[in-house]
Coordinates of C-alpha atoms in Angstrom, one line a residue:
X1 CA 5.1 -0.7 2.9
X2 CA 4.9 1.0 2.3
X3 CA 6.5 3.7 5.3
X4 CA 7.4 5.5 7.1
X5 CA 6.7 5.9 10.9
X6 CA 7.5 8.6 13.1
X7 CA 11.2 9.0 14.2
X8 CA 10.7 9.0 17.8
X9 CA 8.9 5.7 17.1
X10 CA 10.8 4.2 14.2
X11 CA 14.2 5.2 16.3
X12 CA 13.1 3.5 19.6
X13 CA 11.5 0.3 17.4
X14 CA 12.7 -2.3 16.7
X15 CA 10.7 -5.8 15.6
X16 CA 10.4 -6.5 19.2
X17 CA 10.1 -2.7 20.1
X18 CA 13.2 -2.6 21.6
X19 CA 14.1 1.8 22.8
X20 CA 17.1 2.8 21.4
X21 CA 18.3 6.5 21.2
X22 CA 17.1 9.4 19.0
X23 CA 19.4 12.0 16.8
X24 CA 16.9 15.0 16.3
X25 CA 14.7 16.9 18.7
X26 CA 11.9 17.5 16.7
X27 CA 12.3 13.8 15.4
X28 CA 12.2 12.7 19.0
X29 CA 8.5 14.7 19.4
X30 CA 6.8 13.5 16.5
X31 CA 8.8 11.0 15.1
X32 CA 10.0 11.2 11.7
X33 CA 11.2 8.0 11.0
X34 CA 9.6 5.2 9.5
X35 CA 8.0 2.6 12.0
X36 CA 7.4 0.5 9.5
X37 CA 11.6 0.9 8.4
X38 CA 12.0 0.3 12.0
X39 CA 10.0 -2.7 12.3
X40 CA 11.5 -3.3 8.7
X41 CA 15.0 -3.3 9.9
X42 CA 15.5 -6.2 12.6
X43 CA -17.4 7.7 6.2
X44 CA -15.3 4.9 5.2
X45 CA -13.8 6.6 1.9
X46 CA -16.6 7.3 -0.3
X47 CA -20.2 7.4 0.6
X48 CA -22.3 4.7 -0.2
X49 CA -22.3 4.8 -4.5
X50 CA -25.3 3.6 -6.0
X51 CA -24.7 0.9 -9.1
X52 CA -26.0 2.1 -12.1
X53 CA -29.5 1.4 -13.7
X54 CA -31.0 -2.3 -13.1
X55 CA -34.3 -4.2 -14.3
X56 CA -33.9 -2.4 -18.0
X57 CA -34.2 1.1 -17.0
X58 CA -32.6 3.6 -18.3
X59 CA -28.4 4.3 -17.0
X60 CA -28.8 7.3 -15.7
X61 CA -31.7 5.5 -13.3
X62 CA -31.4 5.0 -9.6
X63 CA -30.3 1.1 -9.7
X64 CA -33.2 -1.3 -7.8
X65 CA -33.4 -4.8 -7.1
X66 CA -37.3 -6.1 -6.8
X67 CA -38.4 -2.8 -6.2
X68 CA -35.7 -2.0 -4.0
X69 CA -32.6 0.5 -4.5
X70 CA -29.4 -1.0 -4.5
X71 CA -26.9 0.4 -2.3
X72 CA -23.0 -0.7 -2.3
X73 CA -20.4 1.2 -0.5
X74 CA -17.2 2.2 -2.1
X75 CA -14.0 2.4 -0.5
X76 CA -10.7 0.8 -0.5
X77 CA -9.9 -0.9 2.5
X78 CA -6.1 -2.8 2.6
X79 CA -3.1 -4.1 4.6
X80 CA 0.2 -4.1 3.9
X81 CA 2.1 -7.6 3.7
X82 CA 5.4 -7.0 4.5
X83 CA 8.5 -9.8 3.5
X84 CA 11.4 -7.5 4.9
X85 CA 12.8 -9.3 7.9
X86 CA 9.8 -11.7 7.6
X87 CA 7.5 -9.2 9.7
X88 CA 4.0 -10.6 8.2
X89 CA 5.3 -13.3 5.1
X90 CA 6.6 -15.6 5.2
X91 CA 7.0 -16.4 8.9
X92 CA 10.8 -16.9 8.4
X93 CA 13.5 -17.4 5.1
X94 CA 13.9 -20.8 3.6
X95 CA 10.1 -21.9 4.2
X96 CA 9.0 -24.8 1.9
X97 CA 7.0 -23.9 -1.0
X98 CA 4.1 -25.3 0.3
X99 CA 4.4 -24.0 3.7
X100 CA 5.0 -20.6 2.7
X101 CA 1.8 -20.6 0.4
X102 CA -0.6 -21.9 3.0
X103 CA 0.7 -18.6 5.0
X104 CA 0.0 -16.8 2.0
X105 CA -3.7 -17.7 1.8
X106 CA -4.0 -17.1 5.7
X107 CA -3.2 -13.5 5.1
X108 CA -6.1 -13.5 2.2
X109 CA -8.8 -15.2 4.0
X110 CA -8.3 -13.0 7.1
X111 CA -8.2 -9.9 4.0
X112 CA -11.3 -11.3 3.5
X113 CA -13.0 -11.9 7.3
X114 CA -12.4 -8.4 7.5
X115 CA -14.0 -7.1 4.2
X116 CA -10.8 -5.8 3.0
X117 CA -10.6 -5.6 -1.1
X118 CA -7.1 -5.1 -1.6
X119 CA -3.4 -6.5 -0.6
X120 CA -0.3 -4.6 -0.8
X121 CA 2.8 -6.9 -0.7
X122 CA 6.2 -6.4 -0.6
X123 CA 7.8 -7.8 -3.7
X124 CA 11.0 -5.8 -3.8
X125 CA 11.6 -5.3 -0.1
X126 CA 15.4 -4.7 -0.7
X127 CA 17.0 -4.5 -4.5
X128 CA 15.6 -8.0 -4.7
X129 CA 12.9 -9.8 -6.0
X130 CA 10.1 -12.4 -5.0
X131 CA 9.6 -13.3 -8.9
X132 CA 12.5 -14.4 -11.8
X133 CA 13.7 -11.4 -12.3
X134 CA 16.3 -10.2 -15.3
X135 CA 17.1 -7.5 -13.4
X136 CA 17.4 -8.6 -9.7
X137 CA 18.2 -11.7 -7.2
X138 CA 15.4 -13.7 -5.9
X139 CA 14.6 -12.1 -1.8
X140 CA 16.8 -14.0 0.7
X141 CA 13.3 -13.4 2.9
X142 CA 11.8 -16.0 0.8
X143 CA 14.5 -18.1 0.3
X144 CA 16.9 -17.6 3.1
X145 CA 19.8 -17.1 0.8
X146 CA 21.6 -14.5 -0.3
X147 CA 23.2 -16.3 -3.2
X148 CA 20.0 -15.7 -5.7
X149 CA 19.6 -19.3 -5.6
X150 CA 16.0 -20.1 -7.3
X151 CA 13.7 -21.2 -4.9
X152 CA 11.8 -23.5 -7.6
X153 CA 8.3 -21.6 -7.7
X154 CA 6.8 -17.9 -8.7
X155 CA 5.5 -16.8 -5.4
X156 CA 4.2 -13.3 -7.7
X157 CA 2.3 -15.6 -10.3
X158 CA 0.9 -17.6 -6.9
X159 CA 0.0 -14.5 -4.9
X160 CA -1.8 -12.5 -7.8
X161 CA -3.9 -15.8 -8.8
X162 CA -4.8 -16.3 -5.2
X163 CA -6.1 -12.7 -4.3
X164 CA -8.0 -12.3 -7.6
X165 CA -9.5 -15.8 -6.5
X166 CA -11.0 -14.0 -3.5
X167 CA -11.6 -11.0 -5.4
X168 CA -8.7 -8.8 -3.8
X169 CA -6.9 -6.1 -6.0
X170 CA -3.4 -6.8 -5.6
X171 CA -1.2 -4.1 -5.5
X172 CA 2.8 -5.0 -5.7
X173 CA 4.8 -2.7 -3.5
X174 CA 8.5 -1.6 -4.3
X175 CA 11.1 -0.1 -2.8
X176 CA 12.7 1.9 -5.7
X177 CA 16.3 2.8 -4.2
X178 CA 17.2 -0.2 -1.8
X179 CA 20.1 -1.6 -2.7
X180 CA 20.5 -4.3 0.4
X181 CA 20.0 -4.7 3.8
X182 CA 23.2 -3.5 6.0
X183 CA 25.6 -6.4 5.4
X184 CA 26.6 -7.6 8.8
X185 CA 24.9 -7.2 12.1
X186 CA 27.4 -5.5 14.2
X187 CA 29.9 -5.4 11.3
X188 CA 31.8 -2.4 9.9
X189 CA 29.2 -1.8 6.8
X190 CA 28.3 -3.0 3.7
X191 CA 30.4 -5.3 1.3
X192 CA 29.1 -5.7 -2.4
X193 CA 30.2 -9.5 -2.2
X194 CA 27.7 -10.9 0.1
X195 CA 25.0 -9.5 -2.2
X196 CA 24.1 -12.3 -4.8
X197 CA 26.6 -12.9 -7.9
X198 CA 23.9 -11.6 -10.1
X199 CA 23.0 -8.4 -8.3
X200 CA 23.2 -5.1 -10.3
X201 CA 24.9 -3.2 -7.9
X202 CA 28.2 -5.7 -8.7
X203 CA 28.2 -5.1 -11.9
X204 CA 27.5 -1.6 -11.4
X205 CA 29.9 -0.5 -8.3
X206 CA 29.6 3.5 -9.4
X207 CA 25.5 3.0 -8.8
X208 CA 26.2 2.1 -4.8
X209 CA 25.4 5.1 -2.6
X210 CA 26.2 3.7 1.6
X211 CA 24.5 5.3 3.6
X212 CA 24.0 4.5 7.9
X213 CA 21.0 2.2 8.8
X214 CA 19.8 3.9 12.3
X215 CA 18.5 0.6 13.7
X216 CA 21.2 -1.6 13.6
X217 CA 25.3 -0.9 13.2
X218 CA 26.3 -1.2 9.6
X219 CA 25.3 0.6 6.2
X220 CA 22.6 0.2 3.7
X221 CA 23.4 0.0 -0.5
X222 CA 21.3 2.3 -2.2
X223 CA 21.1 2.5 -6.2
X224 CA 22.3 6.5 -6.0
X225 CA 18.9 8.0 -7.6
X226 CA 21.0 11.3 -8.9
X227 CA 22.8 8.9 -11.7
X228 CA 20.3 8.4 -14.6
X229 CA 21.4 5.2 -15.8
X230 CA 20.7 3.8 -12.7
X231 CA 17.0 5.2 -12.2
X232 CA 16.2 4.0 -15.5
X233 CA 17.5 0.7 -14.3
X234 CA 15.5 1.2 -11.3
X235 CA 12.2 1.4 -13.3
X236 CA 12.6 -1.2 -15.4
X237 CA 13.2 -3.8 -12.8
X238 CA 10.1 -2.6 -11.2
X239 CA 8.2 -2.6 -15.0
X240 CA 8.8 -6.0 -15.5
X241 CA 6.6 -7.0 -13.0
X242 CA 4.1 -4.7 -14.2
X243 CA 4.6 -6.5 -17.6
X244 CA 4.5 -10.0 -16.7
X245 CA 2.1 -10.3 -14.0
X246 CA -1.5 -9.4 -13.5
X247 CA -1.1 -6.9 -10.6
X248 CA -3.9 -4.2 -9.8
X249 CA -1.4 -1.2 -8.5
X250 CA 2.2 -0.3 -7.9
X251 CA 2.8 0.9 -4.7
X252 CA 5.6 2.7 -3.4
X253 CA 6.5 3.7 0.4
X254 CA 8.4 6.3 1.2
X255 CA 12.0 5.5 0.8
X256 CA 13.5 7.0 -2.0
X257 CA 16.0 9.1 -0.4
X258 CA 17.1 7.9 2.9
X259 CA 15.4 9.2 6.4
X260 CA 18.8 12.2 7.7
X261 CA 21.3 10.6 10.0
X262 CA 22.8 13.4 12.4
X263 CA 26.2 14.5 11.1
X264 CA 25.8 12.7 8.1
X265 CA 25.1 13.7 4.6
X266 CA 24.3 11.2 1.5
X267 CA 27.4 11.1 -0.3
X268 CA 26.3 11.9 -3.9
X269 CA 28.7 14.7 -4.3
X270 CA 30.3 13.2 -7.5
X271 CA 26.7 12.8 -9.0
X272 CA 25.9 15.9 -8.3
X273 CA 29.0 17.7 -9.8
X274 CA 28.4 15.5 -13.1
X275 CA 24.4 16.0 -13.0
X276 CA 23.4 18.5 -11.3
X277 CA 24.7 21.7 -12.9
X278 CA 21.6 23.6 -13.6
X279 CA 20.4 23.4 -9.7
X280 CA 21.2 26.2 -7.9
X281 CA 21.9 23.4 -4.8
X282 CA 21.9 19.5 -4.0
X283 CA 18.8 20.0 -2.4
X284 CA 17.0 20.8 -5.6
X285 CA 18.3 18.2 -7.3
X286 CA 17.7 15.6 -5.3
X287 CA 14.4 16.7 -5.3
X288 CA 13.8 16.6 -8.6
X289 CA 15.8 13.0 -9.1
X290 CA 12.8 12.0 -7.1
X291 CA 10.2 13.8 -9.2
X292 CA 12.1 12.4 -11.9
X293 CA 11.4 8.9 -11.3
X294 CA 7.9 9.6 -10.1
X295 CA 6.4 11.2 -13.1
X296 CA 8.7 8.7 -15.5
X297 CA 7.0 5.6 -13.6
X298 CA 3.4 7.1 -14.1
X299 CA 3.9 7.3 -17.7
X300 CA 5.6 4.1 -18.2
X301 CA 3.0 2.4 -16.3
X302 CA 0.0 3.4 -18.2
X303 CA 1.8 3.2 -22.1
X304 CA 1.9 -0.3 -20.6
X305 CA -0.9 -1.1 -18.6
X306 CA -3.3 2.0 -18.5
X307 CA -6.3 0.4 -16.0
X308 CA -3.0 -0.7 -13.3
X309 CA -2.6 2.3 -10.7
X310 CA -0.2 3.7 -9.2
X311 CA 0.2 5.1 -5.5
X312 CA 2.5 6.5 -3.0
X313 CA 2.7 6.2 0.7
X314 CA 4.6 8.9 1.6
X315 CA 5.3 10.1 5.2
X316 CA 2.6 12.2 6.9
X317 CA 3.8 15.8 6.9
X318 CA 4.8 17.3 3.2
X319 CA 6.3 20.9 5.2
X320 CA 5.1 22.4 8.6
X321 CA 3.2 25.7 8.2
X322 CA 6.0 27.7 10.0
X323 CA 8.7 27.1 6.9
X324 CA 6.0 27.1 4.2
X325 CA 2.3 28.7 4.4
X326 CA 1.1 25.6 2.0
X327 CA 2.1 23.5 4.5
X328 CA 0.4 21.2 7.6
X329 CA -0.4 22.8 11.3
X330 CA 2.9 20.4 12.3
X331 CA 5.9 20.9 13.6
X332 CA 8.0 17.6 12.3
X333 CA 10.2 16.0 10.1
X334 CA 9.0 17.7 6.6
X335 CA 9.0 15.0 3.4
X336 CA 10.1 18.0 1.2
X337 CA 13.2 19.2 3.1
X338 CA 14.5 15.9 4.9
X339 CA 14.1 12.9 2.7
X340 CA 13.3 15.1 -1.2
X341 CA 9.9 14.1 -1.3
X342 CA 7.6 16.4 -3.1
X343 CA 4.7 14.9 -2.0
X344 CA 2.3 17.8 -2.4
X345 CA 3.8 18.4 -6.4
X346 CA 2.9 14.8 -7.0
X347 CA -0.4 14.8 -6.3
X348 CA -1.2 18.6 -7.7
X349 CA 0.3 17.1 -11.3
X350 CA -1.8 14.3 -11.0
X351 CA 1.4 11.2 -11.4
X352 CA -0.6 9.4 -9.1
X353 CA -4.0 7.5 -9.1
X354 CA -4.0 7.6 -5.5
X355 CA -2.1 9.0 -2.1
X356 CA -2.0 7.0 1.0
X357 CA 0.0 9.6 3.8
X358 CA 1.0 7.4 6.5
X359 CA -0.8 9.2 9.6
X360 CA 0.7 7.5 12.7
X361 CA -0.1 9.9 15.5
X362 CA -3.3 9.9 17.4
X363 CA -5.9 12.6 17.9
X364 CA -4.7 15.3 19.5
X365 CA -0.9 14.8 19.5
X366 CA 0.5 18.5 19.8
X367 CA 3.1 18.4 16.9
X368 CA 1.6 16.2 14.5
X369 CA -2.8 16.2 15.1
X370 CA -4.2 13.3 13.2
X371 CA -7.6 16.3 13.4
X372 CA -5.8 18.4 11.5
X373 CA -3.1 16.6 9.5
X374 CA -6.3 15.0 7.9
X375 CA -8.3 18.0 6.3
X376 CA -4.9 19.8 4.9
X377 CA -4.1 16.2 3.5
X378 CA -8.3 16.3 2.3
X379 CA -7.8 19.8 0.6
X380 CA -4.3 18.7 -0.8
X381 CA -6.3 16.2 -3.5
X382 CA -9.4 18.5 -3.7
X383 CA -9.8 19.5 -7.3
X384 CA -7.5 16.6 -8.2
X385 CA -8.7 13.2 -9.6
X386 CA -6.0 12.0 -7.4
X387 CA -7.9 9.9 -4.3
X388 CA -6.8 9.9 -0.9
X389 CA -6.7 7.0 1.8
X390 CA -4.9 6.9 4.6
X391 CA -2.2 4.7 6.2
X392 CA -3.3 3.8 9.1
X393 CA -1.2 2.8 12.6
X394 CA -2.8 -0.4 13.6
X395 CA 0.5 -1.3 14.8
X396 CA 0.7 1.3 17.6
X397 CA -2.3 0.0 19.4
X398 CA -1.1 -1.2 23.0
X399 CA 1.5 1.5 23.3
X400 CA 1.3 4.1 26.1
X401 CA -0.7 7.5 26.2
X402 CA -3.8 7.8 23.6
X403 CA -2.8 4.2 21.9
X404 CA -4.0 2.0 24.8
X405 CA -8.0 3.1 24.3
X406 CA -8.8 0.6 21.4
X407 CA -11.2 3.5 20.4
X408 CA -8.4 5.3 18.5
X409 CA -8.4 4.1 15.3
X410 CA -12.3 3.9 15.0
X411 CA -12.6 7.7 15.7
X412 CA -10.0 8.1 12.9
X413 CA -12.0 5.8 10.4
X414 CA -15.3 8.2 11.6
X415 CA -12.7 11.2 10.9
X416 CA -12.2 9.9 7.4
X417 CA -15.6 9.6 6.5
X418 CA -16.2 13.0 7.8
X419 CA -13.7 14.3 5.6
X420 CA -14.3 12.8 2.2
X421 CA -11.4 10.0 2.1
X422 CA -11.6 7.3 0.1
X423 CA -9.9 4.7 1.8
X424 CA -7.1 3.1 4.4
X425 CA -4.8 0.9 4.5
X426 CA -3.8 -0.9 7.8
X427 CA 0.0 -1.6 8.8
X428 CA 0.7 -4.6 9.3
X429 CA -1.3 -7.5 8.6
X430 CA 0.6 -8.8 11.6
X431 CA -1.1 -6.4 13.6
X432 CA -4.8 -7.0 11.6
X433 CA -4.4 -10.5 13.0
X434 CA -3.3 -9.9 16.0
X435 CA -6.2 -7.7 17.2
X436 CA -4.5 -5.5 20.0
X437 CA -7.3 -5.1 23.1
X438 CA -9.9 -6.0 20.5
X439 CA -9.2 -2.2 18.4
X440 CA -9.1 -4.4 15.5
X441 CA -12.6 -5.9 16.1
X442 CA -14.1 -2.7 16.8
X443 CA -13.3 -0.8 14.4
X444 CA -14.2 -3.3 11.8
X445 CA -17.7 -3.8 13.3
X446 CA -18.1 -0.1 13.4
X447 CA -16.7 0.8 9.7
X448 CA -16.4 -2.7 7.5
X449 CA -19.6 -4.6 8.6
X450 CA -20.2 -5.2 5.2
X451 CA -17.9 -5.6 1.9
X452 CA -17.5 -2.9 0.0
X453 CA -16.5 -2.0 -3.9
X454 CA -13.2 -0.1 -5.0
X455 CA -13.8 3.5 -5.7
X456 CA -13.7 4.1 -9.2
X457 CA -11.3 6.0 -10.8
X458 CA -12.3 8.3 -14.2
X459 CA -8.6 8.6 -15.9
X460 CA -8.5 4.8 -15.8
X461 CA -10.0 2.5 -18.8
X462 CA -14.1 2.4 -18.5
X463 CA -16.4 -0.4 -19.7
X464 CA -19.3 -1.2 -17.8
X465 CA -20.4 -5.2 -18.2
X466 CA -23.2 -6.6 -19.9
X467 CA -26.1 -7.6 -17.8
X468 CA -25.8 -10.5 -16.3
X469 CA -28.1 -13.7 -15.7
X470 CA -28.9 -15.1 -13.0
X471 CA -29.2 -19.2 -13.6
X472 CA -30.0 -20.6 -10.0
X473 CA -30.4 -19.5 -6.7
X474 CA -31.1 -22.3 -3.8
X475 CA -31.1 -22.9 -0.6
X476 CA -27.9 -25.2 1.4
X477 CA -26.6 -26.0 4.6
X478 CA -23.8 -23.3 3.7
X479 CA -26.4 -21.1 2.9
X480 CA -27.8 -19.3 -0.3
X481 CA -25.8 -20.9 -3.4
X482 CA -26.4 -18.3 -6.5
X483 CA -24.9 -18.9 -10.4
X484 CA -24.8 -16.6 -13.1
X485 CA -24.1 -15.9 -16.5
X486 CA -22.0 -12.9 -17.8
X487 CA -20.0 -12.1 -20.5
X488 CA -17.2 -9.7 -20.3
X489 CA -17.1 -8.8 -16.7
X490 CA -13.6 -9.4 -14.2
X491 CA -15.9 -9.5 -11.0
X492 CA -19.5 -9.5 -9.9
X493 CA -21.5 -7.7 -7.6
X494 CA -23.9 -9.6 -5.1
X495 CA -27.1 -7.5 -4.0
X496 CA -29.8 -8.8 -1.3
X497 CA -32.8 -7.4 -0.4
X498 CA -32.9 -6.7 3.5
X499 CA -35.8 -4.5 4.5
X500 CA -35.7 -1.1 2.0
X501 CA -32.8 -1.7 0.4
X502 CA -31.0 -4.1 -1.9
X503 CA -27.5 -4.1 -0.4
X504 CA -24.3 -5.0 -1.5
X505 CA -23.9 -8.6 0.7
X506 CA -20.6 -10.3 -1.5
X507 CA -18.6 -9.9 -4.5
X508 CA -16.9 -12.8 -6.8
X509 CA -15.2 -13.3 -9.4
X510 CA -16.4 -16.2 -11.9
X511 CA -20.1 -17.2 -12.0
X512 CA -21.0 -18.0 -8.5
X513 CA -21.1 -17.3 -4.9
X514 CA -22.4 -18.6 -1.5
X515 CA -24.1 -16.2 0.6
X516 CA -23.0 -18.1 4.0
X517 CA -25.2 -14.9 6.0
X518 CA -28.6 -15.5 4.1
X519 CA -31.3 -15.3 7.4
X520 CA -33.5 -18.6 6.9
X521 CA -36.4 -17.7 7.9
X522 CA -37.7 -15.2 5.7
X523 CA -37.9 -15.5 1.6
X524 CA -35.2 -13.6 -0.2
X525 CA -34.4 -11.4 -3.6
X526 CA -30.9 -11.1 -5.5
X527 CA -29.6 -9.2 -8.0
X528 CA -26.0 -9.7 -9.7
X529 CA -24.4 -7.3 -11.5
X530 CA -21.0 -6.9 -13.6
X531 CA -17.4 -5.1 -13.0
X532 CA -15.1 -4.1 -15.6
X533 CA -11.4 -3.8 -14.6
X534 CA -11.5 -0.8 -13.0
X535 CA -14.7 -1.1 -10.8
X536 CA -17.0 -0.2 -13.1
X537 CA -20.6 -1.1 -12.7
X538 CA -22.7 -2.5 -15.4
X539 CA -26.6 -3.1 -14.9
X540 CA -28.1 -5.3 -12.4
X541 CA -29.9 -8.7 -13.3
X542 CA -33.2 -9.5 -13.0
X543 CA -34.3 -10.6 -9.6
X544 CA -34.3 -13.7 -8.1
X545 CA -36.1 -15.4 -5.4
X546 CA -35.5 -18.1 -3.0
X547 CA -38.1 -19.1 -0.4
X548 CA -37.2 -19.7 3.3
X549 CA -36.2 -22.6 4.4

């Protein structure tokens, strides 16, 4: 994912949670490094948004199904799916085609138990790829391999077909700068010839940056972001995807420049004295190189694709209060200073559609308050169309002090409504499955009882469906079968009427749907209506009725 995890956390983490020791004092307190790079390495959002206008009134009406106002929440709700070291997919390298898809579709059906709409996968975990790529070797997490040996299938083409098929948004997550894992475990450091033969870093030796990996002994290749050539390759190994496959979003983490070793600086030097001349310092530039590639990959997406969006998860704190006044009530690692992440510039210019800070401290932690890291994050896209959700520490649930009460993360869901935000997303989808002292469960019964519609977003492409029309509606042993008619719409809304309201009780894409929790002993009303691309709502059908059983 994206992320990145507290150092105190991501240095004493390993997949098996294994402690290991920390570098930095303040990293030690609130953790600055990624937990997810340490796993890696070995209100609901918006309130409830009425539909537009239904039964032939005018748009601009309150929507109503039989007399009844239609109600559908709106919020993105998401997990990562992380391929690096095979954390959540597959299970382990060299899986057989089939094998690995059925694991696939496990990870969407329990998206969709849990009234998730959206998937973010890791599809270029490591300067690899899990499609034919031009520009980089197929993942050796899919194929076990490091010899870019084509595994015989397009898991991308598979896994966007089979979340739209469930109405997911997929969102394909990258890793801009990651050149490869370090080379040996308990080796020296990195060697450019046990990457694959057609990796770019071989052909391009002056692009490698090594840089220590704090989990395990050994280096990490980067691409060195300061050289342009190289970014530009960067983007257009991550563009082709956008071009070839049918993805919803692109999602980046936050590694673009590497998390600070102690006594070690990233050894750009030469890139710097070539590029770097009108910065007053390294730390500028670097900066910028980042900026660079975030503001070049928002334009390049939308000339190509303007309704896919485009999101960062970057770590939690942007600067502490005490260096700058614009900054968070923290004391922490700071995004800005440590790792050249301008988070705060990104979202104020607007590069992205959406923000998803990775808060992975609980309630009340003294250097880093979820309570208050939450609002400045809240006021930081106020005034922006940029939406916020928020990356969410499912995978901390168990561990000692505040994380063992499986109450923590639904008072952070109830915090998110409070404050306006849009949306989470959970990490893992290891940890989704797995349900830690039930925190899963309750959490979901208290915030995602029900599905729920993206937010929509107003820079993207609008066109609100056609009405559709409803064709049949009848009773089965699986419940409620419905079918429809609709021209022009890439999803459909499902409304029933339950008591006052007509709520939101399934969405589909393609003309029909089973509503497998119709009660049976009452008669029923449904309404369908149409999505565009972008979440859009067209006009609601005409009503129809099915008697009780």
């Amino acid at each position: 994912m994206p992320a990145a995890d507290p150092p105190a956390h991501r240095r004493r983490r390993t997949r098996a949670l294994v402690a290991v020791v920390t570098a930095l004092a303040l990293a030690v307190a609130v953790g600055a490094w990624s937990v997810r790079e340490r796993i890696v390495d070995d209100e609901r959002g918006a309130v409830a948004a009425l539909g537009p206008a239904a039964d032939g009134g005018p748009a601009s009406a309150a929507p109503r199904c039989a007399g009844r106002a239609a109600r559908a929440s709106r919020e993105l709700r998401g997990m990562w799916i992380t391929t690096v070291n095979n954390i959540d997919w597959p299970s382990r390298r060299g899986l057989p085609a089939e094998t690995a898809r059925a694991e696939f579709r496990g990870w969407l059906d329990l998206a969709v138990r849990r009234n998730h709409n959206a998937v973010f996968v890791h599809v270029r975990p490591s300067g690899d790829a899990l499609w034919p790529s031009e520009y980089a070797p197929w993942s050796e997490w899919l194929t076990g391999r490091r010899d870019g040996r084509d595994p015989g299938w397009d898991p991308m083409e598979f896994m966007v077909s089979e979340a739209h098929a469930r109405n997911l948004e997929f969102h394909a997550w990258f890793n801009p700068y990651r050149g490869g894992q370090p080379a040996t475990v308990g080796g020296p450091g990195p060697r450019l010839d046990q990457l694959a033969p057609t990796h770019p870093l071989r052909r391009h030796p002056d692009w490698v940056v090594t840089y220590p990996s704090a989990d395990r002994p050994g280096s990490r290749l980067y691409f060195n972001p300061g050289i342009p050539e190289a970014r530009a390759f960067v983007e257009d190994s991550m563009l082709e995807a956008v071009q070839r496959y049918d993805v919803d979003g692109v999602h980046f983490d936050d590694f673009f420049y590497p998390y600070p070793e102690a006594g070690q600086d990233f050894p750009d030097d030469a890139a710097f004295a070539r590029y770097g001349r009108r910065f007053a310092d390294k730390h500028a530039w670097r900066r910028d190189n980042v900026n660079t590639l975030v503001r070049e990959m928002s334009q390049r997406i939308k000339a190509i694709k303007p309704w896919v969006k485009f999101g960062i998860s970057p770590f939690g704190i942007w600067r502490n209060k005490r260096t700058d006044p614009a900054g968070s009530p923290t004391a922490g690692l700071q995004s800005y200073d440590d790792i050249y992440a301008d988070t705060r510039l990104w979202v104020r210019q607007q590069w992205l559609d959406y923000v998803v800070p990775q808060l992975y401290w609980h309630i009340g932690f003294d250097r880093a308050d979820y309570a208050k890291l939450l609002p400045w994050w809240a006021a930081t896209v106020q005034g922006t169309r940029v939406q916020l959700y928020i990356g969410q520490a499912d995978y901390r649930v168990g561990e000692r002090g505040a994380w063992r009460d499986p109450a923590e993360l639904d008072r952070q869901l109830a915090l998110n409504r409070r404050h306006g935000v849009r949306g989470s997303v959970h990490f893992s989808a290891s940890q989704v499955r797995a349900d830690k002292l039930g925190a899963v469960s309750r959490y979901s019964a208290a915030h995602y009882a029900g599905p729920a519609l993206v937010p929509t977003m107003a820079q993207l492409p609008a066109a609100p469906p056609a009405v559709p029309a409803i064709t049949g509606a009848r009773r089965d042993a699986g419940g409620v079968a419905l079918t429809w008619r609709g021209d022009g719409a890439a999803s459909f809304a499902v409304y029933r009427v339950d008591g006052d309201a007509a709520r939101l009780v399934g969405t589909a894409r393609g003309a029909g749907w089973v509503d497998r929790t119709a009660p049976a002993d009452r008669p029923l009303s449904y309404c369908v209506s149409g999505l565009d691309r972008s979440g859009n709502e067209g006009r609601l059908s005409a009503p129809i009725s099915v008697d009780m059983r």
